[in-house]
PDB file of C-alpha atoms in Angstrom:
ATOM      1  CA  UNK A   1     117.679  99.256 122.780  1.00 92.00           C
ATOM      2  CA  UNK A   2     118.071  98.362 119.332  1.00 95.00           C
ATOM      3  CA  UNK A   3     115.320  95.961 117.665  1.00 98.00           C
ATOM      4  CA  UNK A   4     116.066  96.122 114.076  1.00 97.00           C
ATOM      5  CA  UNK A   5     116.500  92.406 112.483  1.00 97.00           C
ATOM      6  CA  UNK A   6     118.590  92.073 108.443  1.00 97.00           C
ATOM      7  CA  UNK A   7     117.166  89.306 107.028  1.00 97.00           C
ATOM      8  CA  UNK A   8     117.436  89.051 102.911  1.00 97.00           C
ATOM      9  CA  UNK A   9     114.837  91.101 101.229  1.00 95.00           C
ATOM     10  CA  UNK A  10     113.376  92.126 105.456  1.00 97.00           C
ATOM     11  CA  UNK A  11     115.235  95.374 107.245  1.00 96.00           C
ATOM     12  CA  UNK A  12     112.886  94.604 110.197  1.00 98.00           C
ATOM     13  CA  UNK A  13     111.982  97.596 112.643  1.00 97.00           C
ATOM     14  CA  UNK A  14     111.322  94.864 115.656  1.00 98.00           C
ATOM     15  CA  UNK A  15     111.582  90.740 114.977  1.00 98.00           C
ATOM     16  CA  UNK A  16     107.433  91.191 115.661  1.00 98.00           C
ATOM     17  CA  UNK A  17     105.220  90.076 112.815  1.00 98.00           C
ATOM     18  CA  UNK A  18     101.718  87.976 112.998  1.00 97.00           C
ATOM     19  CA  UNK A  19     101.505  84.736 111.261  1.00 96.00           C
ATOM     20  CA  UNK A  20      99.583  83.848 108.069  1.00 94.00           C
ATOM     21  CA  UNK A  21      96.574  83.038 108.434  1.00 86.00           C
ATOM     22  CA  UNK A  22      95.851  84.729 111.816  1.00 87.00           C
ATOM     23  CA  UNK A  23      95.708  88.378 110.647  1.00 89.00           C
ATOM     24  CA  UNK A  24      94.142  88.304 107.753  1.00 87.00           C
ATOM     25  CA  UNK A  25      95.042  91.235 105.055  1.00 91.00           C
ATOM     26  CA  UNK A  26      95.823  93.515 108.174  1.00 89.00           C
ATOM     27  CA  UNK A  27      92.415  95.810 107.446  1.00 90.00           C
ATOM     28  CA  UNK A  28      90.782  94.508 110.672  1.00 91.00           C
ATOM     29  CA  UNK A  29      94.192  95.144 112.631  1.00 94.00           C
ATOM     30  CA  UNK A  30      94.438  98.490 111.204  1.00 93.00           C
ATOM     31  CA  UNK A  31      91.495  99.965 113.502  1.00 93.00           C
ATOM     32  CA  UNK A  32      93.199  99.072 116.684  1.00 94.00           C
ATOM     33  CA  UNK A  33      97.253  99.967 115.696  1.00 96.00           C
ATOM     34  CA  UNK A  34      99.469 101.873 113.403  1.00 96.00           C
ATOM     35  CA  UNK A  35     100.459  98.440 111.201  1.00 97.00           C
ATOM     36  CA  UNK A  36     103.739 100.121 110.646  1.00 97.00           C
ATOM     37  CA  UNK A  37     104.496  99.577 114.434  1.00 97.00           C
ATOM     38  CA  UNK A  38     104.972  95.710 113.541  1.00 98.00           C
ATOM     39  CA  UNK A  39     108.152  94.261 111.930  1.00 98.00           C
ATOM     40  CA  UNK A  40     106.771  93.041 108.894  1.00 97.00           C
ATOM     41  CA  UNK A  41     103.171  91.910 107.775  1.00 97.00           C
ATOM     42  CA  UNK A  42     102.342  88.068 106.881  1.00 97.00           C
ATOM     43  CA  UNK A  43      99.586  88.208 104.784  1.00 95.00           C
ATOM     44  CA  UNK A  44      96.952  84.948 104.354  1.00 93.00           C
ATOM     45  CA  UNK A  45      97.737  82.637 102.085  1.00 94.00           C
ATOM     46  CA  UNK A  46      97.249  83.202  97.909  1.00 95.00           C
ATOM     47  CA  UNK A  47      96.812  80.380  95.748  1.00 94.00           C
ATOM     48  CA  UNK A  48      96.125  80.741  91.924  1.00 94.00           C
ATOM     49  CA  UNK A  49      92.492  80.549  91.983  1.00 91.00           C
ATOM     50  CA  UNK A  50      89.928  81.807  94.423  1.00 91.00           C
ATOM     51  CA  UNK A  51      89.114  79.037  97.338  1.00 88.00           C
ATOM     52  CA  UNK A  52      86.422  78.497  99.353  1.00 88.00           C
ATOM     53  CA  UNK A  53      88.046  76.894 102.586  1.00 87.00           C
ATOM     54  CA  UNK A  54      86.619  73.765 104.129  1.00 88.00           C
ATOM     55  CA  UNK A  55      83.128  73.133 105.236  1.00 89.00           C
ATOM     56  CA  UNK A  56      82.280  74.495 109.156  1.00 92.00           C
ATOM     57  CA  UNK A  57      82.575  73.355 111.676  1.00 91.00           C
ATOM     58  CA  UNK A  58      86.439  74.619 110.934  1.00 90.00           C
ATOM     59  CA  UNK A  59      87.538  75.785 114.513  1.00 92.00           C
ATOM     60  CA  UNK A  60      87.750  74.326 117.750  1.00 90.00           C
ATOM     61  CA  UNK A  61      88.996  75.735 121.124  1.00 90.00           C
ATOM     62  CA  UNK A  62      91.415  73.150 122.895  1.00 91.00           C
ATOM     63  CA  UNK A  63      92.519  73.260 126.536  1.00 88.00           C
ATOM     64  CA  UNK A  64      96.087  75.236 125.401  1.00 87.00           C
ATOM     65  CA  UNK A  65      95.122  76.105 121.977  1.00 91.00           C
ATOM     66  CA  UNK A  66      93.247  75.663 118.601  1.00 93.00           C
ATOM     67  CA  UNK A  67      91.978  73.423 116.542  1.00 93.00           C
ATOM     68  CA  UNK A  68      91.412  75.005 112.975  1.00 89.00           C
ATOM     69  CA  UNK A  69      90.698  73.252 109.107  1.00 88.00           C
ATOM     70  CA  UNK A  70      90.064  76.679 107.218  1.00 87.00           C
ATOM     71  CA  UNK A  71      91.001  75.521 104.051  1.00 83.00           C
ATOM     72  CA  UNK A  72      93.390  78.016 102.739  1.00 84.00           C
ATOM     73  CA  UNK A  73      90.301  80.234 102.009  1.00 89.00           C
ATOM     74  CA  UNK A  74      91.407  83.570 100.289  1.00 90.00           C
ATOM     75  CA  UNK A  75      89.985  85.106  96.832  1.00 92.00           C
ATOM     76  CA  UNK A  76      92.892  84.283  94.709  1.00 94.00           C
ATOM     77  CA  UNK A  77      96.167  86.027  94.053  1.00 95.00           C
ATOM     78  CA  UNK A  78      94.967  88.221  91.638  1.00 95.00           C
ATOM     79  CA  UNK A  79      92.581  89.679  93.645  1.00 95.00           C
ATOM     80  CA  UNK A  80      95.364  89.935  96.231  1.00 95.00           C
ATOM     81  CA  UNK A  81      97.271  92.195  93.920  1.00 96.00           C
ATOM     82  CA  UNK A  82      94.487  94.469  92.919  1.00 95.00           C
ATOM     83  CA  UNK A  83      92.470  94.833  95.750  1.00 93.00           C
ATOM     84  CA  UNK A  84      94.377  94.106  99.123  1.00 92.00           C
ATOM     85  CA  UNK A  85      98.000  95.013  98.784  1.00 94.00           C
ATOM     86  CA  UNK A  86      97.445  98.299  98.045  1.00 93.00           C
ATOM     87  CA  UNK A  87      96.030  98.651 101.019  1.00 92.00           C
ATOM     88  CA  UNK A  88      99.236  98.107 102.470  1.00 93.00           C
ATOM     89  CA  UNK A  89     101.413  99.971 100.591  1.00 89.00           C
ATOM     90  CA  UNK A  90     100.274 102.917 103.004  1.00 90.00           C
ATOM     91  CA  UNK A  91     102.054 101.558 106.139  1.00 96.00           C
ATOM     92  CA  UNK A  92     106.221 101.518 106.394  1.00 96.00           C
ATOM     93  CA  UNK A  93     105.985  98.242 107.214  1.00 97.00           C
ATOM     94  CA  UNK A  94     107.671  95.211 104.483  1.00 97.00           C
ATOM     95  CA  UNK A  95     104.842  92.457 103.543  1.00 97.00           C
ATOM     96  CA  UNK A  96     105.431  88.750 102.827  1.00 97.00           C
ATOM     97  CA  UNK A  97     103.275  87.135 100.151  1.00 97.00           C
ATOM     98  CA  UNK A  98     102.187  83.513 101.767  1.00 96.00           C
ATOM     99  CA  UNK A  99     102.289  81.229  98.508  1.00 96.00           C
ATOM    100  CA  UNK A 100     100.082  77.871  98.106  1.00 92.00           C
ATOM    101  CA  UNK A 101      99.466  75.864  95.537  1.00 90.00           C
ATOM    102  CA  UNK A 102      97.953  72.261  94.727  1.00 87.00           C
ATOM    103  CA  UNK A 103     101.151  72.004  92.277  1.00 89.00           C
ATOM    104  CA  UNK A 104     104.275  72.908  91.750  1.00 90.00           C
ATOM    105  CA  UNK A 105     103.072  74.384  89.045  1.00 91.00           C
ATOM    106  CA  UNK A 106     100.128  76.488  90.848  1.00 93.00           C
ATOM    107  CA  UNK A 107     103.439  77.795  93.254  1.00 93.00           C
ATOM    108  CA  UNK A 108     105.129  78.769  90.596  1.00 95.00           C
ATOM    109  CA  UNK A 109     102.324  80.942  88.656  1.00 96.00           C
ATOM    110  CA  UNK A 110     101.226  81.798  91.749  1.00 97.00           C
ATOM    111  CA  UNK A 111     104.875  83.202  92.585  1.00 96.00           C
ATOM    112  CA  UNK A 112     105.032  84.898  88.835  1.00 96.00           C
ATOM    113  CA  UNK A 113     101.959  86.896  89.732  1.00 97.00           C
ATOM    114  CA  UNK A 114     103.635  88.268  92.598  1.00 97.00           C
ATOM    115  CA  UNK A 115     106.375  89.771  90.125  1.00 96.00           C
ATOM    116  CA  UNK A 116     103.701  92.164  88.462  1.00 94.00           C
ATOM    117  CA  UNK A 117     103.447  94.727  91.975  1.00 95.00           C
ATOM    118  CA  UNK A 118     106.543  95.872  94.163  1.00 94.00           C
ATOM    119  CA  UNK A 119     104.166  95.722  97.375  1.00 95.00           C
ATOM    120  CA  UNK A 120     105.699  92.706  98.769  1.00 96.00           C
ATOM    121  CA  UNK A 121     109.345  92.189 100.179  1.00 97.00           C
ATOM    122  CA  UNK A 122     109.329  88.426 100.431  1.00 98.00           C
ATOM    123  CA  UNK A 123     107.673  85.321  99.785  1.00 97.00           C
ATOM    124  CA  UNK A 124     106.573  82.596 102.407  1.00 97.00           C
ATOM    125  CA  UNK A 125     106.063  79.514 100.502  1.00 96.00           C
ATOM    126  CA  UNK A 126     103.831  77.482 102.757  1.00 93.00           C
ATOM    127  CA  UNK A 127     104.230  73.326 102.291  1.00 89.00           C
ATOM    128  CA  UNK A 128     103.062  72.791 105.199  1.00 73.00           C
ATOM    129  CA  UNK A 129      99.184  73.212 105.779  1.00 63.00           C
ATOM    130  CA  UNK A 130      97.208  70.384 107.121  1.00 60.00           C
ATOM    131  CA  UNK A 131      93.886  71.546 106.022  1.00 56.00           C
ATOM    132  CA  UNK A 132      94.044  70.619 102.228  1.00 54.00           C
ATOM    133  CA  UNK A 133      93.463  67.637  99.934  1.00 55.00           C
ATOM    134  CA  UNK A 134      96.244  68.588  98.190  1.00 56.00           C
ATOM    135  CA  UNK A 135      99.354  70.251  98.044  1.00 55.00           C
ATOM    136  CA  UNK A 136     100.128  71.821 101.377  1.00 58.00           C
ATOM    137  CA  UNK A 137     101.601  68.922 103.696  1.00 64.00           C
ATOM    138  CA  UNK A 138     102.241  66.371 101.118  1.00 68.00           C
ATOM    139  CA  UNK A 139     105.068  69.032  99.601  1.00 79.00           C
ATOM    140  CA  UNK A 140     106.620  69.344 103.191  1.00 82.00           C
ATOM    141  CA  UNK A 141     106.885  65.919 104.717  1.00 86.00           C
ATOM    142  CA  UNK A 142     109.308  64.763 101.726  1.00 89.00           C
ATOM    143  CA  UNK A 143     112.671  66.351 101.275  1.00 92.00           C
ATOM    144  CA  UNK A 144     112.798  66.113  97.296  1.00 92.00           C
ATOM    145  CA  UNK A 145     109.428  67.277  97.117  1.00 91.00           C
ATOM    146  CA  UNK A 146     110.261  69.893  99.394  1.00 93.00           C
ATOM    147  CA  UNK A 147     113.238  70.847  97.676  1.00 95.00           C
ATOM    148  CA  UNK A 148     111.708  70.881  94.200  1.00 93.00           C
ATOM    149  CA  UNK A 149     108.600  73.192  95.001  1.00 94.00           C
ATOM    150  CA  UNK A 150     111.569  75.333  96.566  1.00 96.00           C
ATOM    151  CA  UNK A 151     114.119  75.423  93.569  1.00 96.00           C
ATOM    152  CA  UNK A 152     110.665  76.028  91.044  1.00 95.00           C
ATOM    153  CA  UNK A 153     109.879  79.135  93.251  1.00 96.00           C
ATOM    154  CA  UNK A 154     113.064  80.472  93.498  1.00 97.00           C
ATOM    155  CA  UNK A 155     113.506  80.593  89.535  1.00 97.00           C
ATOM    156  CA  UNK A 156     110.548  82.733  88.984  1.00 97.00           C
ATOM    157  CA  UNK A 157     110.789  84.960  92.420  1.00 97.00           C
ATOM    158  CA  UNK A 158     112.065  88.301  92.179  1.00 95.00           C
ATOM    159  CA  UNK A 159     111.822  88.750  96.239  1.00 97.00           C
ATOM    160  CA  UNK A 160     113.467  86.476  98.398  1.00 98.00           C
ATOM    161  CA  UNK A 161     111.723  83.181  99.391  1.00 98.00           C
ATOM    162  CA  UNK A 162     111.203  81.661 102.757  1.00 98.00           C
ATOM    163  CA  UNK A 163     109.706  78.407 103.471  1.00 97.00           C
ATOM    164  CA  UNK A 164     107.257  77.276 106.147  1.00 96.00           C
ATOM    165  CA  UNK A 165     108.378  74.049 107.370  1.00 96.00           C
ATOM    166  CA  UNK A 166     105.701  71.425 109.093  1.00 93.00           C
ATOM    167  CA  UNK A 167     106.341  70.137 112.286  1.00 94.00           C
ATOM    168  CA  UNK A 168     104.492  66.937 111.478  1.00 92.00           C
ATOM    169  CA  UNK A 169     107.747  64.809 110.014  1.00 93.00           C
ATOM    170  CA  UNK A 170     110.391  63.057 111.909  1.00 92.00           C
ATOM    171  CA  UNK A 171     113.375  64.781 110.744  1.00 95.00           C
ATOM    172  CA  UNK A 172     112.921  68.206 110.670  1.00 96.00           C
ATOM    173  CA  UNK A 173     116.227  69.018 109.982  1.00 97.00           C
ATOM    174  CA  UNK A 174     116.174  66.920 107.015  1.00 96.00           C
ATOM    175  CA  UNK A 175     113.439  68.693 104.994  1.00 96.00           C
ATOM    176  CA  UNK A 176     115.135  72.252 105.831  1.00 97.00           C
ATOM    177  CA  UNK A 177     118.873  71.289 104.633  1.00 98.00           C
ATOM    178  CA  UNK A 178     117.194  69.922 101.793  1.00 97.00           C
ATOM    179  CA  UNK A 179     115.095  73.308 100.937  1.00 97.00           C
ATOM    180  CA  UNK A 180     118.520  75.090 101.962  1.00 98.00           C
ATOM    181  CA  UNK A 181     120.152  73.612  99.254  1.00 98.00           C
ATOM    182  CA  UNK A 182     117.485  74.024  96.934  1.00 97.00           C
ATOM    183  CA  UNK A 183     118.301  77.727  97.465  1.00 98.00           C
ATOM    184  CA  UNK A 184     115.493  78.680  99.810  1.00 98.00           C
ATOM    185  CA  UNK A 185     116.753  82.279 101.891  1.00 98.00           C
ATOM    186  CA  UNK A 186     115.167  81.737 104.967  1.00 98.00           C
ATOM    187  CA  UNK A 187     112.639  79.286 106.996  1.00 98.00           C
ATOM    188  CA  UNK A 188     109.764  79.855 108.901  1.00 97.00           C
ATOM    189  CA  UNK A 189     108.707  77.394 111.445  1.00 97.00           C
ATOM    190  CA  UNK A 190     106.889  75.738 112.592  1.00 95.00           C
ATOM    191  CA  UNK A 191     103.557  75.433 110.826  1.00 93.00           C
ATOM    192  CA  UNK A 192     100.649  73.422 112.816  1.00 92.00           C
ATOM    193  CA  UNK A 193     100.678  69.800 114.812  1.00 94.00           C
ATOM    194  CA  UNK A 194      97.867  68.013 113.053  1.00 93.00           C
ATOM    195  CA  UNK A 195      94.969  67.272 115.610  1.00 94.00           C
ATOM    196  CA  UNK A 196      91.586  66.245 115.969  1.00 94.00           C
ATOM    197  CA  UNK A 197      88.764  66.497 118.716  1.00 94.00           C
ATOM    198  CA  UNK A 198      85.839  64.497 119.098  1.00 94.00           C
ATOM    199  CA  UNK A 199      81.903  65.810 119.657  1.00 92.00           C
ATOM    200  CA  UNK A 200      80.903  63.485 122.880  1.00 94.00           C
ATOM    201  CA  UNK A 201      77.119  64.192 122.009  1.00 94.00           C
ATOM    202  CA  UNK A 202      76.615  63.286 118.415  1.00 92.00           C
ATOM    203  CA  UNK A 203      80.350  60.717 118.569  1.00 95.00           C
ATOM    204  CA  UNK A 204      81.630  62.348 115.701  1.00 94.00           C
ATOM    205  CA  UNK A 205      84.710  64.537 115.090  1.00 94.00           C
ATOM    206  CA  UNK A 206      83.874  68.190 115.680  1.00 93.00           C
ATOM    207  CA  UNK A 207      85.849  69.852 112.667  1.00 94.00           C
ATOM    208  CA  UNK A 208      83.780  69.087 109.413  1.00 93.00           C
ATOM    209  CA  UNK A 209      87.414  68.018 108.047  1.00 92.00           C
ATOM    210  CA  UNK A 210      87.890  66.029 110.727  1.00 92.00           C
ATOM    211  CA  UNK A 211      91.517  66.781 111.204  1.00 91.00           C
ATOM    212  CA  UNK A 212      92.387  70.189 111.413  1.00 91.00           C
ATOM    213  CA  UNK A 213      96.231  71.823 112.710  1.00 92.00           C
ATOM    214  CA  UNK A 214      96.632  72.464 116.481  1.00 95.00           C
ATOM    215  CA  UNK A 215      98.139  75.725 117.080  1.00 94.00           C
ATOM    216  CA  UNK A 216      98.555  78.114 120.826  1.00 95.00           C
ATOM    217  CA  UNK A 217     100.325  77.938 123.333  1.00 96.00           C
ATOM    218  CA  UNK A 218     100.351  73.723 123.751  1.00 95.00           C
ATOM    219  CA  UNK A 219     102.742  73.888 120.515  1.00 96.00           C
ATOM    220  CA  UNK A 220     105.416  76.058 121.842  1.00 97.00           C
ATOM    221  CA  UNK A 221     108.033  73.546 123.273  1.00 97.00           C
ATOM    222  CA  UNK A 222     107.510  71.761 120.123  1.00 97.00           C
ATOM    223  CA  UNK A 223     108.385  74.860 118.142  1.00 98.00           C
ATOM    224  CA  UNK A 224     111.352  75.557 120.357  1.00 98.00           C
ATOM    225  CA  UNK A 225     112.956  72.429 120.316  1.00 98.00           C
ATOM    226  CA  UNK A 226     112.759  72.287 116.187  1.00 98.00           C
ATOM    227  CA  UNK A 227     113.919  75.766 115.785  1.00 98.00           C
ATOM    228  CA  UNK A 228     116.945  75.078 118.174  1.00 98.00           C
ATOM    229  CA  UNK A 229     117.795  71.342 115.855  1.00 98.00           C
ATOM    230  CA  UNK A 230     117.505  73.424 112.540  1.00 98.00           C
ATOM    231  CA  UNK A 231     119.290  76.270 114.060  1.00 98.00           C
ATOM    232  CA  UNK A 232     122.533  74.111 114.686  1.00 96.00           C
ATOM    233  CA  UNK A 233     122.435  72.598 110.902  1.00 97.00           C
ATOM    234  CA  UNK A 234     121.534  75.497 108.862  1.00 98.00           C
ATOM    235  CA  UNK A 235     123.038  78.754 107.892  1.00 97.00           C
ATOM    236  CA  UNK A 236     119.704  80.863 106.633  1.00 98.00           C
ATOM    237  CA  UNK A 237     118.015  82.990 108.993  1.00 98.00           C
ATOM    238  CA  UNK A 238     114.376  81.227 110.785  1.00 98.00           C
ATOM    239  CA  UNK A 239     111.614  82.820 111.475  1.00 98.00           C
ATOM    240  CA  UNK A 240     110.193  81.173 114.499  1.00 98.00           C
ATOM    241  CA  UNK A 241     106.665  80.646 114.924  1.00 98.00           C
ATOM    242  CA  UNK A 242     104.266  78.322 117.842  1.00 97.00           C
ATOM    243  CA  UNK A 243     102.512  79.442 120.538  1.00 96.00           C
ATOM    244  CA  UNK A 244     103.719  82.611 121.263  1.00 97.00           C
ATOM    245  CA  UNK A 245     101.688  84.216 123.630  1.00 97.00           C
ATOM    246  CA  UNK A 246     104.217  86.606 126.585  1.00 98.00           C
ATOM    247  CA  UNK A 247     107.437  88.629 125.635  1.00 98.00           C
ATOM    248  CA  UNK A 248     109.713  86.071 127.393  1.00 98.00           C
ATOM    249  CA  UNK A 249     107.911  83.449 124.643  1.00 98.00           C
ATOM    250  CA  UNK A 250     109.385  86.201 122.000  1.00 98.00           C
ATOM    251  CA  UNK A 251     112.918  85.573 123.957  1.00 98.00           C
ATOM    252  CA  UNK A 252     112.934  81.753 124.008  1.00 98.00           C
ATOM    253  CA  UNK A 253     112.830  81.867 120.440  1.00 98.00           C
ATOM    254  CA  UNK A 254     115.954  84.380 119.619  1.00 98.00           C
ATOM    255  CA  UNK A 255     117.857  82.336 121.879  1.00 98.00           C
ATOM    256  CA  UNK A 256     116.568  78.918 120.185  1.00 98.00           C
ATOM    257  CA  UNK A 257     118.129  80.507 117.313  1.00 98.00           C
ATOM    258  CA  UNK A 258     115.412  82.522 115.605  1.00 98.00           C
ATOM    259  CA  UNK A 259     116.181  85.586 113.600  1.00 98.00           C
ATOM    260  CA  UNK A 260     112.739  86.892 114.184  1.00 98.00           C
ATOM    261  CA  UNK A 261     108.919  85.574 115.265  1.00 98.00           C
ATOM    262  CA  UNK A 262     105.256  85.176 114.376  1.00 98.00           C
ATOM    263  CA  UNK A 263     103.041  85.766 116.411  1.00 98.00           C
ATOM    264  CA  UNK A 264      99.565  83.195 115.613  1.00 95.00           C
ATOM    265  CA  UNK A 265      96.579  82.512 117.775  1.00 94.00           C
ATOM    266  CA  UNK A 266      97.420  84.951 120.497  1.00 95.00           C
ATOM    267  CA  UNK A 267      96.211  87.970 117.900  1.00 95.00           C
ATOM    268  CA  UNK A 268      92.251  86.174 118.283  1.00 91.00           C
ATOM    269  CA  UNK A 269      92.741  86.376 122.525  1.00 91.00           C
ATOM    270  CA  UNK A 270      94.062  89.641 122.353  1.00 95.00           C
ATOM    271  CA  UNK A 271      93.791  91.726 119.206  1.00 95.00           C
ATOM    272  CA  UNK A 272      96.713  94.276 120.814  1.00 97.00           C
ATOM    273  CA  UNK A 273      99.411  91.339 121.580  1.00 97.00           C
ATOM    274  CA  UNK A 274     102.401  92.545 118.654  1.00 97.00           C
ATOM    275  CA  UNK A 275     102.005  96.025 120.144  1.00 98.00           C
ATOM    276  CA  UNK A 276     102.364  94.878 123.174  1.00 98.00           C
ATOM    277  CA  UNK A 277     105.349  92.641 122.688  1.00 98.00           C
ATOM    278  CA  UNK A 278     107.389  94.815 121.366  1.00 98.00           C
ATOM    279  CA  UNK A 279     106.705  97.704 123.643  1.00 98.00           C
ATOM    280  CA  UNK A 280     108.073  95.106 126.375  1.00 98.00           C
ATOM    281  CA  UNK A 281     110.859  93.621 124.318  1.00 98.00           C
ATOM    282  CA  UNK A 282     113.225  96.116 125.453  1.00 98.00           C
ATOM    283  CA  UNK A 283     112.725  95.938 128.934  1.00 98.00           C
ATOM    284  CA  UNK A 284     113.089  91.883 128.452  1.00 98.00           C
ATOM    285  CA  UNK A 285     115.852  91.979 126.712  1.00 98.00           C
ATOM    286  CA  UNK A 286     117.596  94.294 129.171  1.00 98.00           C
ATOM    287  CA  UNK A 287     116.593  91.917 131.801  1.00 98.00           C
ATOM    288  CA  UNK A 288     118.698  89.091 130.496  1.00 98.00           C
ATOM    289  CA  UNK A 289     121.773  91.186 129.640  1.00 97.00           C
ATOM    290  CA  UNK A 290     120.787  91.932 126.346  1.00 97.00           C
ATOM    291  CA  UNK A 291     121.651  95.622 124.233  1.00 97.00           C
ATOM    292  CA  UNK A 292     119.746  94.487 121.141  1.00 97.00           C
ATOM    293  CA  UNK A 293     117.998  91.524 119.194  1.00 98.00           C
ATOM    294  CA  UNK A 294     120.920  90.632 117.338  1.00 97.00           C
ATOM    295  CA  UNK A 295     122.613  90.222 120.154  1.00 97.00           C
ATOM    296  CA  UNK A 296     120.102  87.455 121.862  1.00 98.00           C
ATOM    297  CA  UNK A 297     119.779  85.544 118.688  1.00 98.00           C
ATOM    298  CA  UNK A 298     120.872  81.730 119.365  1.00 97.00           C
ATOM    299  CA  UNK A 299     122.265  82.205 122.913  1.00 97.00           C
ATOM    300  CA  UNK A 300     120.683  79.907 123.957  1.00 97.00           C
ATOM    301  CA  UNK A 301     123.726  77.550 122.336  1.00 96.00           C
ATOM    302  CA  UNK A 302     125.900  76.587 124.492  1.00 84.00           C
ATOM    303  CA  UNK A 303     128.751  77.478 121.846  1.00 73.00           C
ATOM    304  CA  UNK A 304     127.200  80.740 121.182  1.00 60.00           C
TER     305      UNK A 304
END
């Protein structure tokens, strides 16, 4: 069964990789897998300066999910550079750099530093995250906006650039034709539902930021239905990303139209799941009358 995935800048090994945010720099990982079993490696998000994250409480469990409001918290890209990525650089596996800013201008420096080490294979501009003052979501839910922190990034880049699209707009496919034509190479989506639960004891929202992004399985159909809209009106490769949690998930994306997945809050429940999937892949796709990945990606079409 063949797994491999071309995507510009990614020769994938399997369409397996965990999201940002939910796997940290991959050192934690490392003592339970071989990291170069996975297709690629998302690492957490760099902005230009160090950050702290938000306040706790950041993290709530829902009935089909998570609540979190971390705050982008990471040590800065430069630290990144020195002191996580190589690291990496002793797995076969390609890395994308998750890139936030406050700015355009903080993406785009943040995106220079990137130039000075060859550890990464691709950028994942994230204009999506709820859990910020500013930048993050306010860059995602407007299409020029969107498209202008795109076309900044892509003129300093020297790796191809993909861009996490939020889920919390009412056109979806607006924002990615616009970030397609801004020259963007690739999309990843979706990023979190925004969502907030409330403390019955002390009548106060739980998360100190009150709102935080919703993420797990109760996302999923949400996911699903967006990739399968952009799918249909775009011609760059998605990376699909929402509640993942079984190998069958894994297939309801590639047949939505996704080139390849993330796989988010499942890695906290079970540390082992992107082993897991894609030892079972094979046997899944064989089950539907698939020979390889390729081959399942956007059957779900009725034209396809």
């Amino acid at each position: 069964m063949d797994l491999s995935v071309k995507l510009p800048g990614l020769n994938l090994k399997n369409p397996i990789m965990p999201a940002s945010g939910c796997f940290s720099f991959g050192k934690e990982y490392s003592q339970f897998y071989d990291l170069s079993l996975l297709g690629a490696v998302v690492i957490k998000a760099a902005t230009l300066n160090e950050r702290l994250g938000n306040p706790t409480p950041r993290v709530a469990e829902t009935y089909s999910g998570m609540l979190n409001a971390i705050g982008l918290q990471n040590p800065g890209v430069e630290t990144i550079i020195d002191q996580e990525l190589p690291y990496l650089k002793d797995y076969d596996v390609p890395v994308i750099a998750n890139v936030a800013g406050s700015t355009v201008e903080e993406y785009e420096q943040v995106a220079k530093a990137f130039r000075r080490t060859d550890a990464i294979s691709a950028i994942e501009l994230n204009i999506s995250c709820p859990n910020v003052k500013e930048g993050g979501l306010q860059f995602g839910t407007n299409a020029d906006v969107a498209a202008e922190v795109t076309r900044k990034v892509k003129q300093v880049s020297q790796v191809p650039v993909y861009v996490k699209l939020t889920p919390n707009v009412t056109n979806v496919v607006e924002i990615a034709q616009a970030v397609e034509q801004a020259g963007a190479d690739g999309l990843t989506m979706i990023n979190s539902l925004t969502g907030m639960q409330i403390d019955l004891q002390n009548r106060r929202p739980l998360l100190a930021n009150k709102v935080g992004g919703l993420t797990g399985p109760a996302i999923k159909p949400v996911a699903i239905r967006m990739v399968y809209q952009v799918y249909q009106a775009v011609k760059i490769p998605i990376i699909g990303v929402g509640g993942i949690m079984t190998v069958e998930d894994v297939l309801e994306f590639l047949l939505a139209g996704a080139s390849a997945v993330q796989v988010g809050t499942a890695n906290f429940q079970n540390p082992m799941i992107c082993p897991e999937l894609i030892e079972q892949l094979p046997a899944c796709l064989a089950k539907y009358g698939f020979t390889s990945v390729e081959e399942a990606i956007g059957k779900g079409h009725p034209s396809e």
